[in-house]
Short mmCIF file of N, CA and C in Angstrom, two decimals:
data_model
loop_
_atom_site.label_atom_id
_atom_site.label_comp_id
_atom_site.label_asym_id
_atom_site.label_seq_id
_atom_site.Cartn_x
_atom_site.Cartn_y
_atom_site.Cartn_z
N MET G 6 0.89 -1.24 -0.19
CA MET G 6 -0.02 0.35 -0.08
C MET G 6 1.29 1.15 0.44
N GLY G 7 2.35 1.50 0.67
CA GLY G 7 3.06 2.07 0.74
C GLY G 7 3.82 3.00 -0.29
N LEU G 8 4.05 1.66 -1.39
CA LEU G 8 3.87 1.48 -2.47
C LEU G 8 3.29 2.59 -3.67
N ALA G 9 2.43 1.84 -3.30
CA ALA G 9 1.04 2.40 -4.19
C ALA G 9 1.00 4.38 -4.11
N LEU G 10 0.30 4.20 -2.87
CA LEU G 10 0.29 5.93 -2.40
C LEU G 10 0.94 6.46 -2.72
N GLY G 11 2.83 6.08 -2.16
CA GLY G 11 3.92 6.85 -3.33
C GLY G 11 4.02 7.03 -4.24
N GLY G 12 3.74 6.04 -5.04
CA GLY G 12 3.83 6.55 -6.63
C GLY G 12 2.69 7.03 -6.99
N THR G 13 1.90 6.98 -6.42
CA THR G 13 0.34 8.04 -6.83
C THR G 13 0.76 9.17 -6.60
N ALA G 14 1.26 10.09 -5.23
CA ALA G 14 1.53 11.17 -5.00
C ALA G 14 2.63 11.96 -5.95
N TRP G 15 3.51 10.61 -6.39
CA TRP G 15 4.71 10.99 -7.43
C TRP G 15 4.05 11.75 -9.09
N LEU G 16 3.49 10.45 -9.54
CA LEU G 16 2.76 10.91 -9.89
C LEU G 16 1.79 12.38 -10.06
N LEU G 17 0.77 12.13 -9.32
CA LEU G 17 0.34 14.08 -9.51
C LEU G 17 1.10 15.02 -8.64
N ARG G 18 2.58 14.89 -9.17
CA ARG G 18 3.29 16.22 -9.22
C ARG G 18 4.16 16.21 -10.37
N THR G 19 3.76 15.48 -11.31
CA THR G 19 4.43 15.44 -12.63
C THR G 19 3.81 16.74 -13.41
N PRO G 20 4.09 16.62 -15.00
CA PRO G 20 2.36 17.30 -15.46
C PRO G 20 1.17 16.85 -15.49
N PHE G 21 1.92 15.15 -15.75
CA PHE G 21 0.48 15.13 -15.80
C PHE G 21 -0.63 14.44 -14.65
N GLY G 22 0.25 14.57 -13.71
CA GLY G 22 -0.75 14.90 -12.51
C GLY G 22 -1.37 16.33 -12.32
N SER G 23 -0.49 17.32 -12.97
CA SER G 23 -0.95 19.19 -12.81
C SER G 23 -2.24 18.88 -13.79
N VAL G 24 -2.17 18.04 -15.06
CA VAL G 24 -3.59 18.18 -16.43
C VAL G 24 -4.50 17.49 -15.51
N LEU G 25 -4.58 16.37 -14.83
CA LEU G 25 -5.50 14.97 -13.88
C LEU G 25 -5.62 16.38 -13.10
N THR G 26 -5.39 17.02 -12.25
CA THR G 26 -5.86 17.89 -11.23
C THR G 26 -6.65 19.29 -11.79
N ALA G 27 -6.23 19.22 -13.47
CA ALA G 27 -6.92 20.82 -14.11
C ALA G 27 -7.91 20.10 -14.23
N ILE G 28 -8.14 18.92 -15.01
CA ILE G 28 -9.47 17.87 -15.35
C ILE G 28 -10.18 17.60 -14.60
N ARG G 29 -10.08 17.49 -13.57
CA ARG G 29 -11.07 17.22 -12.01
C ARG G 29 -11.33 18.79 -11.54
N ASP G 30 -10.88 19.97 -11.77
CA ASP G 30 -11.17 21.16 -11.64
C ASP G 30 -12.16 21.76 -12.39
N ASN G 31 -11.38 22.22 -13.89
CA ASN G 31 -12.46 22.64 -14.41
C ASN G 31 -11.64 22.06 -16.21
N GLU G 32 -12.72 21.24 -16.59
CA GLU G 32 -12.35 20.33 -17.23
C GLU G 32 -12.22 21.45 -19.01
N ASN G 33 -13.78 21.85 -18.87
CA ASN G 33 -13.79 23.34 -19.97
C ASN G 33 -12.48 23.72 -20.65
N ARG G 34 -12.18 23.98 -19.37
CA ARG G 34 -10.81 25.41 -19.18
C ARG G 34 -9.67 24.42 -19.58
N THR G 35 -9.50 23.16 -19.27
CA THR G 35 -8.21 21.90 -19.42
C THR G 35 -8.09 22.22 -21.30
N ARG G 36 -9.59 21.44 -21.33
CA ARG G 36 -10.02 21.41 -22.96
C ARG G 36 -9.35 22.73 -23.76
N PHE G 37 -9.92 24.00 -23.25
CA PHE G 37 -9.98 25.65 -24.08
C PHE G 37 -7.90 25.79 -23.84
N LEU G 38 -7.34 25.10 -22.97
CA LEU G 38 -6.04 25.02 -23.13
C LEU G 38 -5.33 24.46 -23.92
N GLY G 39 -5.92 23.63 -24.62
CA GLY G 39 -5.10 22.52 -25.78
C GLY G 39 -4.92 21.12 -25.58
N PHE G 40 -5.68 20.69 -24.07
CA PHE G 40 -5.44 19.19 -23.52
C PHE G 40 -6.64 18.47 -23.96
N ASN G 41 -6.51 17.50 -23.99
CA ASN G 41 -7.70 16.47 -24.84
C ASN G 41 -7.84 15.62 -23.46
N PRO G 42 -9.16 16.42 -22.64
CA PRO G 42 -9.66 15.35 -21.22
C PRO G 42 -9.65 14.01 -20.92
N ALA G 43 -10.27 13.72 -22.47
CA ALA G 43 -10.57 12.09 -22.52
C ALA G 43 -8.97 11.30 -22.92
N ALA G 44 -8.08 12.03 -23.45
CA ALA G 44 -7.13 10.52 -23.41
C ALA G 44 -6.49 10.90 -21.68
N PHE G 45 -6.66 11.78 -21.12
CA PHE G 45 -5.87 11.86 -19.76
C PHE G 45 -6.45 11.06 -18.89
N LYS G 46 -8.23 11.07 -18.87
CA LYS G 46 -8.72 10.56 -18.55
C LYS G 46 -8.40 8.85 -18.33
N ILE G 47 -8.31 8.22 -19.98
CA ILE G 47 -8.60 6.81 -20.45
C ILE G 47 -7.13 6.54 -19.69
N VAL G 48 -6.39 7.33 -19.92
CA VAL G 48 -4.53 7.00 -18.97
C VAL G 48 -4.86 6.65 -17.41
N ALA G 49 -5.40 7.44 -16.77
CA ALA G 49 -6.00 7.67 -15.53
C ALA G 49 -6.43 6.44 -15.02
N PHE G 50 -7.89 6.39 -15.70
CA PHE G 50 -8.52 4.87 -15.65
C PHE G 50 -7.64 3.21 -15.43
N MET G 51 -6.74 3.41 -16.73
CA MET G 51 -6.13 2.77 -16.77
C MET G 51 -4.57 1.81 -15.90
N LEU G 52 -4.57 3.68 -15.20
CA LEU G 52 -3.78 2.77 -13.81
C LEU G 52 -4.06 3.05 -12.50
N ALA G 53 -5.50 2.70 -12.68
CA ALA G 53 -6.51 2.76 -11.47
C ALA G 53 -6.84 1.33 -11.29
N CYS G 54 -7.08 1.08 -12.81
CA CYS G 54 -7.30 -1.00 -13.21
C CYS G 54 -5.95 -1.33 -12.45
N LEU G 55 -4.95 -0.49 -13.07
CA LEU G 55 -3.21 -1.14 -12.89
C LEU G 55 -3.36 -1.61 -11.08
N LEU G 56 -3.85 -0.28 -10.63
CA LEU G 56 -3.61 -0.36 -9.07
C LEU G 56 -4.72 -1.42 -8.11
N ALA G 57 -5.82 -1.41 -9.06
CA ALA G 57 -6.87 -2.33 -8.24
C ALA G 57 -6.50 -4.23 -8.50
N GLY G 58 -5.88 -4.32 -9.93
CA GLY G 58 -5.44 -5.52 -9.58
C GLY G 58 -4.17 -6.14 -9.12
N VAL G 59 -3.31 -5.14 -9.23
CA VAL G 59 -2.29 -5.42 -8.33
C VAL G 59 -2.48 -5.52 -7.08
N SER G 60 -3.79 -4.71 -6.01
CA SER G 60 -3.73 -4.68 -4.76
C SER G 60 -4.93 -6.01 -4.70
N GLY G 61 -5.57 -6.14 -5.54
CA GLY G 61 -6.56 -7.86 -5.52
C GLY G 61 -5.93 -8.89 -5.60
N ALA G 62 -4.85 -8.48 -6.17
CA ALA G 62 -3.96 -10.29 -6.00
C ALA G 62 -3.59 -10.88 -4.10
N PRO G 63 -2.79 -9.53 -4.09
CA PRO G 63 -2.89 -10.08 -2.57
C PRO G 63 -3.74 -10.09 -1.59
N TYR G 64 -4.93 -9.58 -1.95
CA TYR G 64 -6.79 -9.52 -1.11
C TYR G 64 -7.07 -11.34 -1.22
N THR G 65 -6.74 -11.45 -2.49
CA THR G 65 -7.28 -13.17 -2.70
C THR G 65 -6.04 -14.03 -2.06
N LEU G 66 -5.20 -13.67 -2.01
CA LEU G 66 -3.94 -14.70 -1.15
C LEU G 66 -4.63 -14.82 0.19
N HIS G 67 -4.98 -13.00 1.02
CA HIS G 67 -4.91 -13.43 2.14
C HIS G 67 -6.28 -13.86 2.69
N LEU G 68 -7.17 -13.73 1.66
CA LEU G 68 -8.71 -14.35 1.95
C LEU G 68 -8.46 -16.30 1.62
N GLY G 69 -7.79 -16.60 1.05
CA GLY G 69 -7.33 -17.79 0.43
C GLY G 69 -8.75 -18.44 -0.77
N THR G 70 -9.78 -17.74 -1.15
CA THR G 70 -10.47 -17.91 -2.11
C THR G 70 -11.39 -16.51 -2.32
N ILE G 71 -11.67 -16.65 -3.22
CA ILE G 71 -12.55 -15.20 -3.56
C ILE G 71 -13.94 -15.38 -4.57
N SER G 72 -15.03 -14.72 -4.29
CA SER G 72 -15.93 -15.31 -5.42
C SER G 72 -16.79 -13.05 -5.22
N PRO G 73 -17.93 -13.58 -6.40
CA PRO G 73 -18.47 -12.09 -6.70
C PRO G 73 -19.25 -11.53 -5.45
N ALA G 74 -19.45 -12.48 -4.36
CA ALA G 74 -20.54 -12.06 -3.38
C ALA G 74 -19.50 -11.20 -2.35
N MET G 75 -18.06 -11.59 -2.59
CA MET G 75 -17.62 -11.12 -1.40
C MET G 75 -17.02 -9.47 -1.63
N ILE G 76 -17.02 -9.48 -2.96
CA ILE G 76 -17.18 -7.95 -3.18
C ILE G 76 -18.32 -7.20 -3.58
N GLY G 77 -19.25 -7.04 -3.54
CA GLY G 77 -20.94 -6.11 -3.86
C GLY G 77 -20.66 -5.19 -3.20
N THR G 78 -21.80 -4.52 -3.27
CA THR G 78 -22.23 -3.47 -3.24
C THR G 78 -21.91 -2.50 -1.52
N ALA G 79 -22.07 -3.27 -1.02
CA ALA G 79 -21.45 -3.08 0.31
C ALA G 79 -20.19 -2.72 0.73
N PHE G 80 -19.83 -3.64 -0.14
CA PHE G 80 -17.96 -3.20 -0.09
C PHE G 80 -17.49 -1.65 -0.80
N SER G 81 -17.77 -1.79 -1.79
CA SER G 81 -18.07 -0.75 -2.56
C SER G 81 -18.09 0.50 -1.65
N ILE G 82 -19.31 0.10 -1.57
CA ILE G 82 -20.05 2.24 0.19
C ILE G 82 -18.84 1.95 0.74
N GLU G 83 -19.00 1.03 1.43
CA GLU G 83 -17.80 1.12 2.36
C GLU G 83 -16.33 1.69 2.46
N LEU G 84 -16.07 1.61 1.07
CA LEU G 84 -14.79 2.15 0.49
C LEU G 84 -15.34 3.74 0.66
N VAL G 85 -16.36 4.10 -0.08
CA VAL G 85 -16.51 5.44 -0.61
C VAL G 85 -16.47 5.96 0.80
N VAL G 86 -17.36 5.42 1.72
CA VAL G 86 -17.43 6.27 3.50
C VAL G 86 -15.54 6.85 3.86
N TRP G 87 -15.31 5.44 3.64
CA TRP G 87 -13.36 5.88 4.16
C TRP G 87 -13.52 6.77 3.52
N VAL G 88 -12.98 7.19 2.04
CA VAL G 88 -12.58 8.18 1.34
C VAL G 88 -13.18 9.24 2.23
N ALA G 89 -14.49 9.46 1.81
CA ALA G 89 -14.92 10.17 2.32
C ALA G 89 -14.80 11.13 3.81
N LEU G 90 -14.41 10.02 4.93
CA LEU G 90 -14.23 10.05 5.93
C LEU G 90 -12.52 10.86 6.29
N GLY G 91 -11.90 10.93 5.20
CA GLY G 91 -10.07 11.22 5.36
C GLY G 91 -10.39 12.26 4.43
N GLY G 92 -11.51 12.31 3.61
CA GLY G 92 -11.08 13.44 2.66
C GLY G 92 -10.50 13.28 1.19
N CYS G 93 -11.74 13.38 0.49
CA CYS G 93 -11.27 13.04 -0.87
C CYS G 93 -10.03 14.21 -1.18
N ALA G 94 -9.79 15.00 -1.01
CA ALA G 94 -8.92 16.07 -1.62
C ALA G 94 -7.56 15.73 -1.66
N SER G 95 -7.27 14.82 -0.81
CA SER G 95 -5.20 14.49 -0.72
C SER G 95 -5.57 12.85 -0.68
N LEU G 96 -4.25 12.58 -1.40
CA LEU G 96 -4.07 10.99 -1.36
C LEU G 96 -4.21 10.20 0.39
N PHE G 97 -3.16 11.37 1.23
CA PHE G 97 -2.69 10.87 2.37
C PHE G 97 -4.09 10.66 3.54
N GLY G 98 -5.23 11.69 3.00
CA GLY G 98 -6.45 12.34 3.87
C GLY G 98 -7.09 10.83 3.29
N ALA G 99 -7.51 10.51 2.09
CA ALA G 99 -7.92 9.28 1.70
C ALA G 99 -7.35 7.63 2.84
N ALA G 100 -6.08 7.99 2.69
CA ALA G 100 -5.44 6.34 3.02
C ALA G 100 -5.69 6.69 4.30
N GLY G 101 -5.84 8.09 4.96
CA GLY G 101 -6.20 8.17 6.59
C GLY G 101 -7.53 7.73 6.98
N GLY G 102 -8.59 7.87 6.04
CA GLY G 102 -9.68 7.88 6.31
C GLY G 102 -9.53 6.27 6.54
N LEU G 103 -9.39 5.84 5.37
CA LEU G 103 -9.18 3.92 4.99
C LEU G 103 -8.87 3.15 6.66
N VAL G 104 -7.66 3.81 6.71
CA VAL G 104 -6.86 3.19 8.37
C VAL G 104 -7.86 3.49 9.30
N ILE G 105 -8.44 4.66 9.53
CA ILE G 105 -9.57 4.78 10.75
C ILE G 105 -10.64 4.21 10.17
N GLY G 106 -11.28 3.89 9.26
CA GLY G 106 -12.72 3.27 9.34
C GLY G 106 -12.25 1.93 9.34
N GLN G 107 -11.53 1.63 8.46
CA GLN G 107 -11.31 0.33 8.91
C GLN G 107 -11.00 -0.27 10.73
N GLN G 108 -10.20 0.36 11.20
CA GLN G 108 -10.07 0.43 12.78
C GLN G 108 -11.55 0.10 13.51
N ALA G 109 -12.15 1.17 13.29
CA ALA G 109 -13.59 1.42 13.93
C ALA G 109 -14.59 -0.21 13.59
N LYS G 110 -14.79 -0.64 12.28
CA LYS G 110 -15.40 -1.64 11.76
C LYS G 110 -14.55 -2.61 12.62
N ASP G 111 -13.11 -2.86 12.79
CA ASP G 111 -12.64 -3.62 13.43
C ASP G 111 -13.08 -4.26 15.26
N ARG G 112 -12.94 -2.97 15.85
CA ARG G 112 -13.71 -2.26 17.04
C ARG G 112 -14.41 -2.96 17.30
N ILE G 113 -15.70 -2.29 16.02
CA ILE G 113 -17.20 -2.31 16.88
C ILE G 113 -17.49 -3.84 16.44
N SER G 114 -16.63 -4.21 15.24
CA SER G 114 -16.95 -5.86 15.43
C SER G 114 -16.97 -6.82 16.30
N SER G 115 -15.98 -6.44 17.32
CA SER G 115 -15.11 -7.35 18.18
C SER G 115 -15.97 -6.78 19.46
N ALA G 116 -16.26 -5.80 19.44
CA ALA G 116 -17.38 -5.37 20.86
C ALA G 116 -18.50 -6.22 20.67
N ALA G 117 -19.33 -5.78 19.34
CA ALA G 117 -20.90 -6.77 19.38
C ALA G 117 -20.69 -8.04 19.61
N LEU G 118 -19.19 -9.16 19.17
CA LEU G 118 -18.56 -10.26 19.55
C LEU G 118 -18.92 -10.14 20.91
N THR G 119 -18.00 -9.12 21.58
CA THR G 119 -18.20 -9.72 23.04
C THR G 119 -19.31 -9.55 23.67
N LEU G 120 -20.07 -7.90 23.16
CA LEU G 120 -21.38 -8.55 24.15
C LEU G 120 -22.66 -9.42 23.63
N GLY G 121 -21.87 -10.46 22.69
CA GLY G 121 -23.00 -11.22 22.31
C GLY G 121 -24.00 -10.38 21.69
N CYS G 122 -23.79 -9.66 20.62
CA CYS G 122 -24.94 -9.13 19.90
C CYS G 122 -24.61 -10.16 18.07
N MET G 123 -24.05 -10.50 17.97
CA MET G 123 -24.04 -10.73 17.13
C MET G 123 -24.22 -12.36 16.95
#
């Protein structure tokens, strides 16, 4: 996770990252400046898919098996809540939200099991 976070932080400091930030802030203005937002979005999507694939392999090894039922709507909503918790303006805020959200989930689950609620 640290390598992916560091690589993404480095990428956002490059001219490519500056164009992505400009597209996020005002796509029409970026197009007016002579950049093709669609091409930059495709490359950004490809990099996101690469990161998702590389992170999915250790997740599968950790669980021992994987099925579509394990990664459904609830898991996706959970990830969005974690990013919102940390703030989507910075990578480190989103990563911090992930850590805080996962810790809270683990502690609440442990407390519920201890109290016999589950």
